[in-house]
Amino acid sequence: MLSTAGRTAYDADLDLFRDQVRRFFDKELHPHLDRWEEEGVVDREFWKAYGAAGLLCPQVPAEYGGLGLDYRFNAVIGEELAYAGSSAGVTLQSDITVDYIINYGSEEQKKRLLPGMVSGEIITAIAMTEPGTGSDLQGVKTTALRDGNHYVVNGSKTYITNGQNADVVIVVAKTDPAQGAKGISLILVERGAEGFERGRNLDKVGQNSADTSELFFNDVRVPITNCLGEEGRGFAYLMGQLPQERLQIAIGAQAGAQRAFYEAVKFTKERKAFGQAIFDFQNTRFTLAALKAKLQAGWAHLDWAIARHVAGKLDAAEASAAKLFHTELQWEACDTALQLHGGAGYMNEYPIARLWRDARVQRIYGGTSEIMKEVVARSI
């Protein structure tokens, strides 16, 4: 269990909220984790229960069906979800896609989409990555060209979280291919649109319960009113939302690292070798001691980053540094913990195996560790 002792980002209200989150997960999440991993998708009923418990998109203003809470509530949920070992795509909706609607959506779009996003009736995705374009968003090939009062969307996307479940997809597309970054817009494509097709649910190394898909757009006609924000401002919107996206990944990484540490401590204290607990060997104790020191520093840094973000001061370089540090720490913690499990760590029946598998992509999506270094370097 995550400890809130000494945390500076939260207060008593957030501690009570954390207890509520844990009780909900005990009832609605933990009993289904293994099945979701096998099926490759989370039940839509879970999304609705999640929304009914007030855990989906808590920052949505009350006039659109939300609770109007600050980002610390998202952070608590993100910590607990990652600690539970779940890769459900709910944080994508709560921490990423919903803020595009809140910040850039028209009044009509907000009224039409936000209540359903809060309740879990509407599941969303954001389609950035393409088969030939990853971190370089200026290089997207998908187009959305005007034809009267419609856009005609053509192109393909891949590695899209919530791709199978999504009712609404925020598509990153070129509305003016000649303008480069200034020609990028965000277009809402909804379930059932003619020419919008989903490919297979991709077979991943980890995070198996997160449905991750290919998406295809073949002459998909959507109304001009489905442009999110101003035409041509999409790249600026994406850059504006990246700090929160990267902070969200850092939060999950830190919690995942802590869970891996606890799994290692538990296993090494219970398992014996050569007549003593594995924990009693100096190498084990020193390895865990070094990891505990890094986790202690990590929590302090995370609290600083959360507080800074809530105050509206976390910039792109700071968020990138947070993602870099915490995801690298998560991988170190998971890999170290698995090693301390010995052969048992390679068995899927032990939690560390899933934690290890799920951690690997954290240093890739949301911007690779190499890109994070580049962003931080530019700020020096």
Short mmCIF file of C-alpha atoms in Angstrom, two decimals:
data_model
loop_
_atom_site.label_atom_id
_atom_site.label_comp_id
_atom_site.label_asym_id
_atom_site.label_seq_id
_atom_site.Cartn_x
_atom_site.Cartn_y
_atom_site.Cartn_z
CA MET A 1 0.00 0.00 0.00
CA LEU A 2 1.26 3.48 -0.86
CA SER A 3 2.10 5.61 2.16
CA THR A 4 0.89 9.19 2.36
CA ALA A 5 3.10 9.95 5.38
CA GLY A 6 5.27 12.98 4.76
CA ARG A 7 3.70 13.77 1.37
CA THR A 8 3.51 17.51 0.75
CA ALA A 9 1.25 17.51 -2.31
CA TYR A 10 -1.82 16.30 -0.44
CA ASP A 11 -3.95 17.16 2.58
CA ALA A 12 -6.52 15.33 4.73
CA ASP A 13 -9.22 15.63 2.06
CA LEU A 14 -6.96 13.94 -0.47
CA ASP A 15 -6.16 11.17 2.02
CA LEU A 16 -9.89 10.49 2.41
CA PHE A 17 -10.27 10.52 -1.34
CA ARG A 18 -7.43 8.00 -1.65
CA ASP A 19 -9.28 5.67 0.72
CA GLN A 20 -12.37 5.97 -1.48
CA VAL A 21 -10.30 5.10 -4.57
CA ARG A 22 -8.82 2.04 -2.84
CA ARG A 23 -12.21 0.75 -1.76
CA PHE A 24 -13.53 1.13 -5.29
CA PHE A 25 -10.53 -0.72 -6.75
CA ASP A 26 -10.94 -3.53 -4.24
CA LYS A 27 -14.49 -4.05 -5.47
CA GLU A 28 -14.39 -3.19 -9.17
CA LEU A 29 -10.76 -3.48 -10.34
CA HIS A 30 -8.74 -6.18 -8.58
CA PRO A 31 -11.21 -9.06 -9.18
CA HIS A 32 -11.07 -8.47 -12.96
CA LEU A 33 -7.41 -7.62 -13.65
CA ASP A 34 -6.35 -11.08 -14.80
CA ARG A 35 -9.36 -11.49 -17.07
CA TRP A 36 -8.79 -8.10 -18.70
CA GLU A 37 -5.17 -9.01 -19.29
CA GLU A 38 -6.27 -12.17 -21.10
CA GLU A 39 -9.04 -10.48 -23.09
CA GLY A 40 -6.96 -7.44 -24.03
CA VAL A 41 -9.63 -4.91 -23.16
CA VAL A 42 -11.37 -3.45 -20.11
CA ASP A 43 -15.14 -3.90 -19.81
CA ARG A 44 -17.23 -0.86 -20.66
CA GLU A 45 -19.15 -1.62 -17.47
CA PHE A 46 -15.99 -0.77 -15.52
CA TRP A 47 -15.84 2.62 -17.20
CA LYS A 48 -19.42 3.31 -16.13
CA ALA A 49 -18.77 2.17 -12.55
CA TYR A 50 -15.61 4.29 -12.53
CA GLY A 51 -17.61 7.30 -13.62
CA ALA A 52 -20.39 6.64 -11.10
CA ALA A 53 -17.76 6.60 -8.33
CA GLY A 54 -16.61 10.10 -9.35
CA LEU A 55 -13.21 8.92 -10.55
CA LEU A 56 -13.45 9.80 -14.25
CA CYS A 57 -12.35 13.28 -15.27
CA PRO A 58 -12.72 14.84 -11.79
CA GLN A 59 -11.54 18.23 -13.08
CA VAL A 60 -14.55 18.74 -15.36
CA PRO A 61 -16.55 21.79 -14.21
CA ALA A 62 -19.86 21.15 -12.44
CA GLU A 63 -21.91 22.69 -15.27
CA TYR A 64 -20.80 19.80 -17.49
CA GLY A 65 -21.42 17.07 -14.94
CA GLY A 66 -18.03 17.00 -13.25
CA LEU A 67 -16.73 17.69 -9.76
CA GLY A 68 -14.54 20.68 -10.62
CA LEU A 69 -11.57 19.34 -8.65
CA ASP A 70 -7.92 20.24 -9.08
CA TYR A 71 -5.26 18.01 -10.58
CA ARG A 72 -4.19 16.53 -7.23
CA PHE A 73 -7.26 14.29 -7.36
CA ASN A 74 -6.17 13.00 -10.76
CA ALA A 75 -2.73 12.37 -9.30
CA VAL A 76 -4.10 10.29 -6.42
CA ILE A 77 -6.12 8.16 -8.83
CA GLY A 78 -3.11 7.75 -11.12
CA GLU A 79 -0.89 6.62 -8.26
CA GLU A 80 -3.38 4.06 -7.02
CA LEU A 81 -4.15 2.72 -10.49
CA ALA A 82 -0.46 2.22 -11.29
CA TYR A 83 0.21 0.70 -7.88
CA ALA A 84 -2.62 -1.77 -8.50
CA GLY A 85 -0.81 -2.90 -11.64
CA SER A 86 -3.58 -1.84 -14.00
CA SER A 87 -3.08 -0.50 -17.51
CA ALA A 88 -6.73 0.48 -18.02
CA GLY A 89 -7.02 3.46 -20.36
CA VAL A 90 -9.04 5.55 -17.92
CA THR A 91 -6.10 7.84 -17.15
CA LEU A 92 -5.79 8.66 -20.85
CA GLN A 93 -9.31 10.06 -20.68
CA SER A 94 -9.02 11.72 -17.27
CA ASP A 95 -5.55 13.24 -17.64
CA ILE A 96 -5.18 13.80 -21.37
CA THR A 97 -8.16 13.81 -23.74
CA VAL A 98 -10.67 15.53 -21.46
CA ASP A 99 -8.50 18.61 -21.08
CA TYR A 100 -8.46 19.10 -24.83
CA ILE A 101 -12.26 19.32 -24.71
CA ILE A 102 -12.26 21.56 -21.62
CA ASN A 103 -9.60 23.94 -22.90
CA TYR A 104 -10.27 24.07 -26.63
CA GLY A 105 -13.77 22.72 -27.22
CA SER A 106 -16.72 24.82 -28.32
CA GLU A 107 -19.66 25.18 -25.98
CA GLU A 108 -21.59 22.70 -28.11
CA GLN A 109 -18.73 20.17 -27.97
CA LYS A 110 -18.42 20.56 -24.19
CA LYS A 111 -22.13 20.04 -23.60
CA ARG A 112 -22.25 17.08 -25.98
CA LEU A 113 -19.13 15.24 -24.81
CA LEU A 114 -18.10 16.14 -21.27
CA PRO A 115 -21.07 14.68 -19.33
CA GLY A 116 -20.62 11.34 -21.07
CA MET A 117 -16.87 11.40 -20.51
CA VAL A 118 -17.47 11.95 -16.80
CA SER A 119 -20.06 9.17 -16.56
CA GLY A 120 -18.08 6.67 -18.63
CA GLU A 121 -20.76 6.51 -21.31
CA ILE A 122 -18.32 8.10 -23.77
CA ILE A 123 -14.80 6.69 -24.13
CA THR A 124 -12.20 8.76 -25.94
CA ALA A 125 -8.81 8.36 -27.58
CA ILE A 126 -6.27 10.67 -29.17
CA ALA A 127 -4.68 9.58 -32.43
CA MET A 128 -1.22 11.06 -32.91
CA THR A 129 1.19 8.29 -33.87
CA GLU A 130 1.30 6.99 -37.43
CA PRO A 131 3.08 3.99 -38.94
CA GLY A 132 5.87 6.29 -40.13
CA THR A 133 5.67 9.07 -37.55
CA GLY A 134 6.27 8.84 -33.81
CA SER A 135 7.66 11.69 -31.71
CA ASP A 136 7.85 14.08 -34.71
CA LEU A 137 4.24 15.22 -34.78
CA GLN A 138 4.97 17.77 -37.49
CA GLY A 139 5.52 14.85 -39.84
CA VAL A 140 1.99 13.41 -39.68
CA LYS A 141 0.57 12.40 -43.05
CA THR A 142 -3.13 12.12 -42.14
CA THR A 143 -5.11 14.89 -43.79
CA ALA A 144 -8.46 16.56 -43.12
CA LEU A 145 -9.24 18.67 -46.15
CA ARG A 146 -12.21 20.99 -46.46
CA ASP A 147 -15.03 20.07 -48.83
CA GLY A 148 -17.88 22.48 -48.37
CA ASN A 149 -19.02 22.34 -44.76
CA HIS A 150 -17.16 19.09 -44.08
CA TYR A 151 -13.64 17.81 -43.62
CA VAL A 152 -12.63 14.69 -45.53
CA VAL A 153 -10.21 12.71 -43.37
CA ASN A 154 -7.71 10.29 -44.91
CA GLY A 155 -4.84 8.44 -43.30
CA SER A 156 -3.97 5.87 -40.67
CA LYS A 157 -2.87 5.85 -37.05
CA THR A 158 -1.28 3.17 -34.90
CA TYR A 159 -0.57 2.33 -31.24
CA ILE A 160 -3.75 4.17 -30.21
CA THR A 161 -4.77 3.52 -26.59
CA ASN A 162 -8.54 2.95 -26.19
CA GLY A 163 -8.64 2.37 -29.92
CA GLN A 164 -11.14 -0.49 -29.72
CA ASN A 165 -13.41 1.07 -27.10
CA ALA A 166 -13.31 4.69 -28.22
CA ASP A 167 -16.54 6.45 -29.14
CA VAL A 168 -14.74 9.69 -30.03
CA VAL A 169 -11.18 10.02 -31.37
CA ILE A 170 -9.24 13.27 -31.40
CA VAL A 171 -7.36 12.91 -34.70
CA VAL A 172 -4.19 14.87 -35.35
CA ALA A 173 -4.38 15.78 -39.04
CA LYS A 174 -3.09 18.25 -41.59
CA THR A 175 -5.81 20.67 -42.68
CA ASP A 176 -3.20 22.57 -44.71
CA PRO A 177 -0.31 20.25 -45.61
CA ALA A 178 1.71 23.13 -47.09
CA GLN A 179 1.93 24.93 -43.74
CA GLY A 180 3.85 22.31 -41.73
CA ALA A 181 3.16 22.61 -38.00
CA LYS A 182 0.86 25.57 -38.64
CA GLY A 183 -1.30 23.36 -40.83
CA ILE A 184 -2.09 20.81 -38.10
CA SER A 185 -5.59 20.68 -36.60
CA LEU A 186 -7.45 18.44 -34.16
CA ILE A 187 -10.51 16.77 -35.67
CA LEU A 188 -13.16 14.83 -33.74
CA VAL A 189 -14.10 11.57 -35.46
CA GLU A 190 -16.94 9.64 -33.88
CA ARG A 191 -17.93 6.00 -33.77
CA GLY A 192 -20.01 4.99 -36.76
CA ALA A 193 -18.61 7.56 -39.18
CA GLU A 194 -18.54 6.04 -42.67
CA GLY A 195 -14.98 5.15 -43.69
CA PHE A 196 -13.67 5.06 -40.10
CA GLU A 197 -12.37 1.58 -39.38
CA ARG A 198 -10.51 -0.03 -36.50
CA GLY A 199 -7.77 -2.52 -37.15
CA ARG A 200 -6.72 -5.32 -34.85
CA ASN A 201 -6.24 -4.98 -31.13
CA LEU A 202 -2.44 -4.98 -31.17
CA ASP A 203 -0.46 -7.74 -29.47
CA LYS A 204 1.86 -5.90 -27.08
CA VAL A 205 4.72 -6.93 -24.80
CA GLY A 206 2.88 -5.55 -21.78
CA GLN A 207 -0.07 -3.40 -20.67
CA ASN A 208 -2.27 -6.11 -22.15
CA SER A 209 -5.56 -4.89 -20.71
CA ALA A 210 -5.18 -1.55 -22.50
CA ASP A 211 -6.80 -1.96 -25.91
CA THR A 212 -4.31 -0.52 -28.38
CA SER A 213 -5.25 -0.31 -32.02
CA GLU A 214 -4.64 0.68 -35.57
CA LEU A 215 -7.17 3.18 -36.93
CA PHE A 216 -7.96 3.84 -40.57
CA PHE A 217 -9.67 6.85 -42.13
CA ASN A 218 -10.87 6.44 -45.71
CA ASP A 219 -12.68 9.53 -47.00
CA VAL A 220 -14.32 10.03 -43.61
CA ARG A 221 -16.58 13.06 -43.79
CA VAL A 222 -17.05 15.01 -40.56
CA PRO A 223 -18.69 18.42 -40.07
CA ILE A 224 -16.48 21.50 -39.94
CA THR A 225 -17.86 21.95 -36.41
CA ASN A 226 -15.89 18.85 -35.39
CA CYS A 227 -12.67 20.84 -35.49
CA LEU A 228 -11.45 21.11 -31.91
CA GLY A 229 -10.44 24.71 -31.27
CA GLU A 230 -9.12 26.80 -34.13
CA GLU A 231 -8.07 25.30 -37.44
CA GLY A 232 -4.28 25.28 -37.73
CA ARG A 233 -3.71 25.55 -33.97
CA GLY A 234 -3.50 21.81 -33.34
CA PHE A 235 0.26 21.64 -32.92
CA ALA A 236 0.20 24.47 -30.39
CA TYR A 237 -2.59 22.70 -28.48
CA LEU A 238 -0.61 19.46 -28.41
CA MET A 239 2.47 21.22 -27.07
CA GLY A 240 0.37 22.98 -24.45
CA GLN A 241 -1.02 19.70 -23.11
CA LEU A 242 2.24 17.73 -23.10
CA PRO A 243 3.39 18.85 -19.60
CA GLN A 244 0.33 17.29 -17.95
CA GLU A 245 0.57 14.16 -20.09
CA ARG A 246 4.20 13.68 -19.12
CA LEU A 247 3.51 14.41 -15.47
CA GLN A 248 0.75 11.78 -15.53
CA ILE A 249 3.22 9.21 -16.86
CA ALA A 250 5.75 10.22 -14.17
CA ILE A 251 3.11 9.75 -11.46
CA GLY A 252 2.26 6.25 -12.63
CA ALA A 253 5.95 5.41 -12.97
CA GLN A 254 6.77 6.41 -9.41
CA ALA A 255 3.86 4.38 -8.02
CA GLY A 256 4.80 1.41 -10.17
CA ALA A 257 8.38 1.62 -8.93
CA GLN A 258 7.19 1.63 -5.32
CA ARG A 259 5.00 -1.43 -5.93
CA ALA A 260 7.96 -3.28 -7.48
CA PHE A 261 10.09 -2.41 -4.44
CA TYR A 262 7.46 -3.75 -2.04
CA GLU A 263 7.13 -6.95 -4.07
CA ALA A 264 10.89 -7.46 -3.85
CA VAL A 265 10.97 -6.86 -0.10
CA LYS A 266 8.10 -9.27 0.47
CA PHE A 267 9.58 -12.01 -1.69
CA THR A 268 13.13 -11.79 -0.35
CA LYS A 269 11.94 -11.91 3.25
CA GLU A 270 9.80 -14.99 2.60
CA ARG A 271 12.10 -16.99 0.29
CA LYS A 272 15.08 -18.81 1.78
CA ALA A 273 18.39 -19.90 0.26
CA PHE A 274 21.38 -21.56 1.93
CA GLY A 275 19.57 -21.64 5.24
CA GLN A 276 18.56 -17.97 5.46
CA ALA A 277 16.14 -15.49 3.98
CA ILE A 278 17.33 -13.98 0.71
CA PHE A 279 16.80 -10.59 2.34
CA ASP A 280 19.54 -11.36 4.89
CA PHE A 281 22.27 -11.51 2.26
CA GLN A 282 24.20 -8.26 2.20
CA ASN A 283 23.82 -7.84 -1.54
CA THR A 284 20.03 -8.02 -1.25
CA ARG A 285 19.83 -5.55 1.63
CA PHE A 286 22.24 -3.08 0.01
CA THR A 287 20.43 -3.30 -3.34
CA LEU A 288 17.09 -2.61 -1.69
CA ALA A 289 18.57 0.14 0.48
CA ALA A 290 19.88 1.98 -2.58
CA LEU A 291 16.53 1.62 -4.29
CA LYS A 292 14.66 2.89 -1.24
CA ALA A 293 16.83 6.01 -1.17
CA LYS A 294 16.00 6.74 -4.82
CA LEU A 295 12.30 6.18 -4.21
CA GLN A 296 12.38 8.56 -1.26
CA ALA A 297 13.91 11.25 -3.44
CA GLY A 298 11.43 10.41 -6.20
CA TRP A 299 8.38 11.01 -4.04
CA ALA A 300 9.73 14.37 -2.90
CA HIS A 301 10.36 15.40 -6.48
CA LEU A 302 6.93 14.18 -7.59
CA ASP A 303 5.20 16.24 -4.89
CA TRP A 304 7.15 19.28 -6.08
CA ALA A 305 6.09 18.67 -9.68
CA ILE A 306 2.41 18.11 -8.77
CA ALA A 307 2.30 21.29 -6.67
CA ARG A 308 4.01 23.24 -9.42
CA HIS A 309 1.54 21.95 -12.01
CA VAL A 310 -1.49 22.78 -9.85
CA ALA A 311 -0.07 26.31 -9.55
CA GLY A 312 0.22 26.51 -13.34
CA LYS A 313 4.01 26.76 -13.30
CA LEU A 314 5.25 23.37 -14.52
CA ASP A 315 6.91 24.02 -17.86
CA ALA A 316 7.72 21.66 -20.73
CA ALA A 317 11.32 21.07 -19.69
CA GLU A 318 10.40 20.37 -16.06
CA ALA A 319 7.66 17.94 -17.07
CA SER A 320 10.01 16.22 -19.50
CA ALA A 321 12.64 15.92 -16.78
CA ALA A 322 10.02 14.40 -14.48
CA LYS A 323 8.98 11.83 -17.07
CA LEU A 324 12.61 11.00 -17.79
CA PHE A 325 13.59 10.58 -14.14
CA HIS A 326 10.58 8.64 -12.91
CA THR A 327 10.22 6.27 -15.85
CA GLU A 328 13.91 5.43 -15.73
CA LEU A 329 13.56 4.85 -11.98
CA GLN A 330 10.54 2.63 -12.59
CA TRP A 331 12.49 0.47 -15.01
CA GLU A 332 15.42 0.19 -12.58
CA ALA A 333 13.07 -0.74 -9.74
CA CYS A 334 11.12 -3.31 -11.77
CA ASP A 335 14.19 -4.91 -13.29
CA THR A 336 15.98 -5.02 -9.93
CA ALA A 337 12.92 -6.46 -8.21
CA LEU A 338 12.54 -9.14 -10.87
CA GLN A 339 16.20 -10.09 -10.51
CA LEU A 340 15.77 -10.46 -6.75
CA HIS A 341 12.88 -12.85 -7.42
CA GLY A 342 15.23 -15.12 -9.36
CA GLY A 343 13.47 -17.59 -11.65
CA ALA A 344 10.15 -16.86 -9.97
CA GLY A 345 10.27 -13.33 -11.35
CA TYR A 346 9.97 -14.69 -14.87
CA MET A 347 6.74 -16.48 -14.01
CA ASN A 348 3.52 -14.67 -14.82
CA GLU A 349 1.93 -15.86 -11.59
CA TYR A 350 4.06 -13.36 -9.68
CA PRO A 351 3.00 -9.68 -9.79
CA ILE A 352 6.53 -8.51 -10.57
CA ALA A 353 6.35 -10.11 -14.02
CA ARG A 354 3.42 -7.90 -15.04
CA LEU A 355 4.93 -4.82 -13.39
CA TRP A 356 8.16 -5.42 -15.34
CA ARG A 357 6.40 -5.93 -18.67
CA ASP A 358 4.14 -2.94 -18.24
CA ALA A 359 7.01 -0.64 -17.26
CA ARG A 360 8.98 -1.03 -20.47
CA VAL A 361 6.81 1.19 -22.65
CA GLN A 362 6.84 4.03 -20.12
CA ARG A 363 10.19 5.19 -21.50
CA ILE A 364 8.74 5.24 -25.02
CA TYR A 365 5.22 6.67 -25.17
CA GLY A 366 4.52 10.28 -24.33
CA GLY A 367 7.97 11.01 -25.76
CA THR A 368 10.94 8.66 -25.52
CA SER A 369 13.63 9.13 -22.89
CA GLU A 370 15.91 10.35 -25.67
CA ILE A 371 13.39 13.02 -26.69
CA MET A 372 12.98 14.01 -23.03
CA LYS A 373 16.74 14.59 -22.82
CA GLU A 374 16.58 16.70 -25.95
CA VAL A 375 13.76 18.85 -24.52
CA VAL A 376 15.60 19.32 -21.24
CA ALA A 377 18.87 20.07 -23.05
CA ARG A 378 17.22 22.85 -25.04
CA SER A 379 16.29 24.58 -21.77
CA ILE A 380 19.88 24.68 -20.49
#
